[in-house]
Short mmCIF file of N, CA, C and O in Angstrom, two decimals:
data_model
loop_
_atom_site.label_atom_id
_atom_site.label_comp_id
_atom_site.label_asym_id
_atom_site.label_seq_id
_atom_site.Cartn_x
_atom_site.Cartn_y
_atom_site.Cartn_z
N MET I 291 51.43 38.43 39.75
CA MET I 291 51.47 39.63 38.40
C MET I 291 50.00 39.87 37.47
O MET I 291 49.08 38.33 37.56
N ALA I 292 49.50 40.44 37.53
CA ALA I 292 48.08 40.76 37.32
C ALA I 292 48.04 40.84 35.04
O ALA I 292 48.95 41.06 34.65
N THR I 293 46.84 40.12 34.78
CA THR I 293 46.73 39.81 33.50
C THR I 293 45.54 41.01 32.56
O THR I 293 44.63 41.42 33.21
N THR I 294 46.16 41.16 31.53
CA THR I 294 45.00 42.26 30.63
C THR I 294 44.50 42.01 29.85
O THR I 294 45.25 41.05 29.36
N THR I 295 43.22 41.90 29.65
CA THR I 295 42.09 41.63 28.70
C THR I 295 42.12 42.88 27.94
O THR I 295 41.42 43.96 28.31
N LYS I 296 41.93 42.56 26.20
CA LYS I 296 41.90 43.77 25.87
C LYS I 296 40.08 43.70 25.49
O LYS I 296 39.51 42.48 25.01
N THR I 297 39.51 44.87 25.79
CA THR I 297 38.06 44.62 25.89
C THR I 297 37.58 46.11 24.94
O THR I 297 36.15 45.96 24.88
N GLY I 298 38.24 46.83 24.50
CA GLY I 298 37.67 48.43 24.18
C GLY I 298 38.22 47.64 22.61
O GLY I 298 38.63 46.64 22.10
N GLY I 299 37.56 48.81 21.92
CA GLY I 299 37.31 48.85 20.35
C GLY I 299 37.33 47.68 19.50
O GLY I 299 35.74 47.40 20.25
N ILE I 300 37.92 47.02 18.97
CA ILE I 300 37.64 46.16 17.77
C ILE I 300 37.19 45.14 18.86
O ILE I 300 36.98 44.12 18.38
N HIS I 301 38.15 44.96 19.79
CA HIS I 301 37.63 43.69 21.06
C HIS I 301 36.71 43.76 21.61
O HIS I 301 36.23 42.78 22.71
N ALA I 302 35.99 44.53 21.95
CA ALA I 302 34.63 44.96 23.13
C ALA I 302 33.92 44.10 22.34
O ALA I 302 33.11 44.29 21.20
N PRO I 303 32.62 43.43 23.29
CA PRO I 303 31.96 42.73 22.64
C PRO I 303 30.57 43.64 22.25
O PRO I 303 30.08 44.90 22.94
N VAL I 304 29.81 43.35 21.32
CA VAL I 304 28.76 44.11 20.93
C VAL I 304 27.71 43.20 20.52
O VAL I 304 28.14 42.13 20.61
N GLN I 305 26.26 43.78 20.60
CA GLN I 305 25.32 43.18 20.44
C GLN I 305 24.72 43.61 18.97
O GLN I 305 24.35 44.45 18.33
N PRO I 306 24.79 42.16 18.32
CA PRO I 306 24.13 42.37 16.87
C PRO I 306 22.18 42.34 16.80
O PRO I 306 22.18 42.63 17.69
N SER I 307 22.02 43.28 15.90
CA SER I 307 20.53 43.55 15.48
C SER I 307 20.16 42.46 14.96
O SER I 307 20.79 41.26 14.83
N PRO I 308 18.85 42.29 15.16
CA PRO I 308 18.44 40.86 14.97
C PRO I 308 18.80 39.93 13.11
O PRO I 308 18.33 39.59 13.09
N GLU I 309 18.68 41.45 12.60
CA GLU I 309 18.86 41.69 10.88
C GLU I 309 20.20 40.86 11.08
O GLU I 309 20.30 39.84 10.43
N LEU I 310 21.20 41.49 11.52
CA LEU I 310 22.70 40.90 11.52
C LEU I 310 22.69 39.44 12.27
O LEU I 310 23.40 38.89 11.77
N GLY I 311 22.33 39.53 13.82
CA GLY I 311 22.16 38.56 14.03
C GLY I 311 21.61 37.02 12.98
O GLY I 311 21.78 35.88 13.30
N ALA I 312 20.34 37.24 12.40
CA ALA I 312 20.22 35.99 11.61
C ALA I 312 21.45 35.74 10.63
O ALA I 312 21.52 34.82 10.39
N ILE I 313 22.81 36.51 10.18
CA ILE I 313 23.53 36.15 9.62
C ILE I 313 24.85 35.55 10.77
O ILE I 313 25.94 34.36 10.93
N VAL I 314 25.25 36.00 11.63
CA VAL I 314 26.29 36.05 12.41
C VAL I 314 26.05 35.28 14.16
O VAL I 314 26.74 35.11 15.40
N GLY I 315 24.81 34.93 14.42
CA GLY I 315 24.35 34.77 15.97
C GLY I 315 23.42 35.66 16.65
O GLY I 315 24.05 36.66 16.53
N ASN I 316 22.96 35.49 17.48
CA ASN I 316 22.43 36.72 18.76
C ASN I 316 23.53 36.87 19.44
O ASN I 316 22.86 37.80 20.11
N ASP I 317 24.22 35.99 19.79
CA ASP I 317 25.24 36.37 21.26
C ASP I 317 26.26 37.30 21.44
O ASP I 317 26.18 37.72 19.50
N LYS I 318 26.56 38.18 21.74
CA LYS I 318 27.28 39.11 22.09
C LYS I 318 28.96 38.73 21.42
O LYS I 318 29.45 37.79 22.12
N LEU I 319 29.47 39.55 20.33
CA LEU I 319 30.40 38.84 19.91
C LEU I 319 31.71 40.22 19.84
O LEU I 319 30.67 41.18 19.36
N PRO I 320 32.80 40.41 19.85
CA PRO I 320 33.62 41.41 19.15
C PRO I 320 33.27 41.84 17.94
O PRO I 320 33.22 40.90 17.28
N ARG I 321 33.85 42.63 17.94
CA ARG I 321 33.08 43.32 16.60
C ARG I 321 34.00 42.61 15.32
O ARG I 321 33.87 42.38 14.34
N SER I 322 35.53 42.04 15.62
CA SER I 322 35.99 41.50 15.01
C SER I 322 35.58 39.65 14.28
O SER I 322 36.16 39.83 13.35
N GLN I 323 35.37 39.54 15.19
CA GLN I 323 34.45 38.50 14.97
C GLN I 323 33.11 38.18 14.30
O GLN I 323 32.48 38.09 13.36
N VAL I 324 32.52 39.81 14.73
CA VAL I 324 31.21 39.58 13.73
C VAL I 324 31.19 40.38 12.35
O VAL I 324 31.31 39.40 11.50
N ILE I 325 32.58 41.06 11.34
CA ILE I 325 33.35 41.36 10.67
C ILE I 325 33.64 39.66 10.22
O ILE I 325 33.59 39.34 8.54
N SER I 326 34.21 38.81 10.54
CA SER I 326 34.88 37.19 10.10
C SER I 326 33.70 36.64 9.70
O SER I 326 33.64 36.37 8.99
N LYS I 327 32.70 36.66 10.68
CA LYS I 327 31.51 35.89 10.35
C LYS I 327 30.35 36.59 9.31
O LYS I 327 30.43 35.65 8.34
N VAL I 328 30.65 37.49 9.09
CA VAL I 328 29.66 38.15 7.78
C VAL I 328 30.63 37.92 6.40
O VAL I 328 30.12 37.47 5.33
N TRP I 329 31.91 38.09 6.75
CA TRP I 329 32.67 37.59 5.73
C TRP I 329 32.86 35.44 4.93
O TRP I 329 32.43 35.48 3.99
N ASP I 330 32.87 35.02 6.28
CA ASP I 330 32.45 33.34 6.18
C ASP I 330 30.65 33.19 5.45
O ASP I 330 31.35 32.62 4.65
N TYR I 331 30.05 33.69 5.94
CA TYR I 331 28.63 33.76 5.28
C TYR I 331 28.81 34.47 3.45
O TYR I 331 28.06 33.45 2.82
N ILE I 332 29.61 35.80 3.27
CA ILE I 332 29.77 36.27 1.96
C ILE I 332 30.43 35.26 1.11
O ILE I 332 29.43 34.67 -0.23
N LYS I 333 31.76 34.45 1.49
CA LYS I 333 32.14 33.50 0.95
C LYS I 333 31.31 31.87 0.91
O LYS I 333 31.39 31.39 -0.70
N ALA I 334 30.48 31.80 1.88
CA ALA I 334 30.00 30.87 1.79
C ALA I 334 28.78 30.27 0.90
O ALA I 334 28.61 29.37 0.55
N HIS I 335 28.28 31.31 0.61
CA HIS I 335 26.91 31.98 -0.32
C HIS I 335 27.57 32.33 -1.55
O HIS I 335 26.49 32.73 -2.02
N ASN I 336 28.60 32.47 -1.77
CA ASN I 336 28.99 32.89 -3.10
C ASN I 336 28.20 34.61 -3.31
O ASN I 336 27.88 34.34 -4.24
N LEU I 337 28.77 35.24 -2.68
CA LEU I 337 28.28 36.65 -3.21
C LEU I 337 29.24 37.77 -3.33
O LEU I 337 28.17 38.75 -3.34
N GLN I 338 29.95 37.12 -3.67
CA GLN I 338 31.22 38.40 -4.43
C GLN I 338 31.04 38.26 -5.39
O GLN I 338 30.93 37.56 -6.30
N ASN I 339 30.80 39.57 -5.93
CA ASN I 339 30.81 39.35 -7.71
C ASN I 339 32.02 38.86 -8.48
O ASN I 339 33.11 39.50 -7.95
N PRO I 340 31.79 38.13 -9.20
CA PRO I 340 32.47 37.28 -9.53
C PRO I 340 33.53 38.41 -10.67
O PRO I 340 35.00 38.09 -11.04
N GLU I 341 32.89 39.64 -11.04
CA GLU I 341 34.08 40.54 -12.09
C GLU I 341 34.93 41.32 -11.37
O GLU I 341 35.55 42.22 -11.58
N ASN I 342 34.35 41.63 -10.21
CA ASN I 342 34.78 42.35 -9.07
C ASN I 342 34.69 42.15 -7.34
O ASN I 342 33.65 42.51 -6.70
N LYS I 343 35.78 41.43 -7.30
CA LYS I 343 35.76 40.69 -5.89
C LYS I 343 35.34 41.53 -4.88
O LYS I 343 35.00 41.28 -3.61
N ARG I 344 35.87 43.04 -4.93
CA ARG I 344 35.78 44.12 -3.73
C ARG I 344 33.59 44.53 -3.61
O ARG I 344 33.75 44.98 -2.76
N GLU I 345 33.05 43.98 -4.75
CA GLU I 345 31.05 44.19 -4.65
C GLU I 345 30.79 43.21 -4.05
O GLU I 345 31.10 42.19 -4.15
N ILE I 346 29.84 42.96 -2.68
CA ILE I 346 29.13 42.19 -2.44
C ILE I 346 27.48 42.21 -2.95
O ILE I 346 27.00 43.25 -3.14
N VAL I 347 27.20 41.29 -3.33
CA VAL I 347 25.89 40.79 -4.03
C VAL I 347 25.02 40.57 -2.98
O VAL I 347 25.49 39.20 -2.63
N ALA I 348 24.30 41.74 -2.50
CA ALA I 348 23.50 41.20 -1.09
C ALA I 348 22.62 40.00 -1.17
O ALA I 348 21.60 40.12 -2.56
N ASP I 349 22.14 38.97 -0.62
CA ASP I 349 21.23 37.97 -0.69
C ASP I 349 20.01 38.58 0.47
O ASP I 349 20.37 40.01 0.61
N GLU I 350 19.04 37.59 0.71
CA GLU I 350 17.76 38.55 1.38
C GLU I 350 18.17 39.07 2.26
O GLU I 350 17.71 40.30 3.41
N LYS I 351 18.88 38.11 3.55
CA LYS I 351 19.37 38.23 4.87
C LYS I 351 20.21 39.25 4.67
O LYS I 351 20.00 40.44 5.44
N LEU I 352 21.80 39.96 3.81
CA LEU I 352 22.05 40.94 3.77
C LEU I 352 22.10 42.00 3.20
O LEU I 352 22.45 43.57 3.53
N LYS I 353 20.60 42.18 2.48
CA LYS I 353 20.03 43.40 1.98
C LYS I 353 19.55 43.88 3.22
O LYS I 353 19.28 45.22 3.50
N LYS I 354 19.38 43.08 4.20
CA LYS I 354 18.11 43.99 5.40
C LYS I 354 19.22 45.10 6.59
O LYS I 354 19.00 45.65 7.03
N VAL I 355 20.62 44.42 6.18
CA VAL I 355 22.04 44.75 6.95
C VAL I 355 22.53 45.79 6.04
O VAL I 355 22.70 46.90 6.74
N PHE I 356 22.69 45.96 4.79
CA PHE I 356 23.17 47.17 4.18
C PHE I 356 22.09 47.93 3.98
O PHE I 356 22.14 48.89 3.06
N GLY I 357 21.00 47.31 3.75
CA GLY I 357 19.75 48.57 2.82
C GLY I 357 19.71 48.84 1.67
O GLY I 357 19.28 49.71 1.11
N LYS I 358 20.75 47.78 0.67
CA LYS I 358 20.97 47.88 -0.79
C LYS I 358 21.42 46.44 -1.17
O LYS I 358 21.45 45.60 -0.81
N ASP I 359 20.94 46.43 -2.32
CA ASP I 359 21.24 45.12 -3.34
C ASP I 359 22.93 44.81 -3.77
O ASP I 359 23.36 43.75 -3.50
N ARG I 360 23.37 45.49 -3.45
CA ARG I 360 25.57 46.05 -3.49
C ARG I 360 25.79 46.58 -2.60
O ARG I 360 25.34 47.89 -2.73
N CYS I 361 27.02 46.10 -2.27
CA CYS I 361 27.92 47.01 -1.26
C CYS I 361 29.22 46.93 -1.52
O CYS I 361 29.44 45.76 -1.60
N SER I 362 30.68 47.69 -1.42
CA SER I 362 31.52 47.61 -2.03
C SER I 362 31.96 46.85 -0.45
O SER I 362 31.72 47.37 0.54
N MET I 363 33.01 46.13 -0.39
CA MET I 363 34.01 45.82 1.01
C MET I 363 34.35 46.87 1.60
O MET I 363 34.19 46.55 3.15
N PHE I 364 34.72 48.29 1.37
CA PHE I 364 34.79 49.46 2.13
C PHE I 364 33.77 49.60 2.93
O PHE I 364 34.08 50.29 3.80
N GLU I 365 32.67 49.75 2.47
CA GLU I 365 31.40 50.74 2.88
C GLU I 365 30.93 49.17 3.15
O GLU I 365 29.88 50.12 5.07
N MET I 366 31.32 48.18 3.97
CA MET I 366 30.70 47.40 4.52
C MET I 366 30.18 47.70 5.97
O MET I 366 29.31 47.05 6.26
N ASN I 367 31.76 47.65 6.25
CA ASN I 367 31.78 48.20 7.66
C ASN I 367 30.81 49.15 8.06
O ASN I 367 30.26 48.79 9.18
N LYS I 368 30.32 50.48 7.54
CA LYS I 368 29.88 51.76 7.77
C LYS I 368 28.28 50.93 7.66
O LYS I 368 27.63 51.28 9.51
N HIS I 369 27.76 49.80 7.69
CA HIS I 369 26.09 49.22 7.64
C HIS I 369 26.15 48.62 8.64
O HIS I 369 25.40 48.43 9.12
N ILE I 370 27.70 47.68 8.73
CA ILE I 370 27.70 46.70 10.32
C ILE I 370 27.65 47.74 10.77
O ILE I 370 26.89 46.97 12.42
N SER I 371 28.06 48.49 11.63
CA SER I 371 28.14 49.29 12.92
C SER I 371 26.65 50.17 12.69
O SER I 371 26.59 49.88 14.19
N ALA I 372 25.61 50.06 11.91
CA ALA I 372 24.25 50.31 12.05
C ALA I 372 24.02 49.02 13.21
O ALA I 372 22.86 49.67 13.48
N HIS I 373 24.34 48.52 12.84
CA HIS I 373 23.57 46.72 13.16
C HIS I 373 23.94 46.55 14.67
O HIS I 373 23.95 45.33 14.91
N VAL I 374 25.09 47.04 15.17
CA VAL I 374 25.70 46.61 16.67
C VAL I 374 25.45 47.65 17.60
O VAL I 374 25.75 49.01 17.18
N LYS I 375 25.48 47.46 18.99
CA LYS I 375 25.34 48.21 20.12
C LYS I 375 26.37 47.55 21.29
O LYS I 375 26.23 46.30 21.11
N ALA I 376 26.41 47.99 21.50
CA ALA I 376 27.44 47.42 22.77
C ALA I 376 27.26 47.39 24.23
O ALA I 376 25.68 47.34 24.37
#
C-alpha cells in the first residue's frame, strides 16, 4: 500500500528570505512551520501590543519582514508570503 505525503499548499517547503531567515532559520520549512516559528519569536520577545493582542509591535528583525513598525496579526501572513519562495 502506497503512502501519500502532503507536499502542497501549507505543507510545501518554502525557502525563507535572509530577512525572514534571521527569525526562523535559513532551512526550507513548510509554510505552517514558518508561521509557527514567527509566532514563537513574537511571544518570546513580547512583541504583542499589551492593549491590543492582535497588533504586533515589530523589533528590528521583524521590521525588515513587515516593512513597518506595527502590523496586525491578520496582515502578518501577507508580509511573510513576500519573504518565502518555493
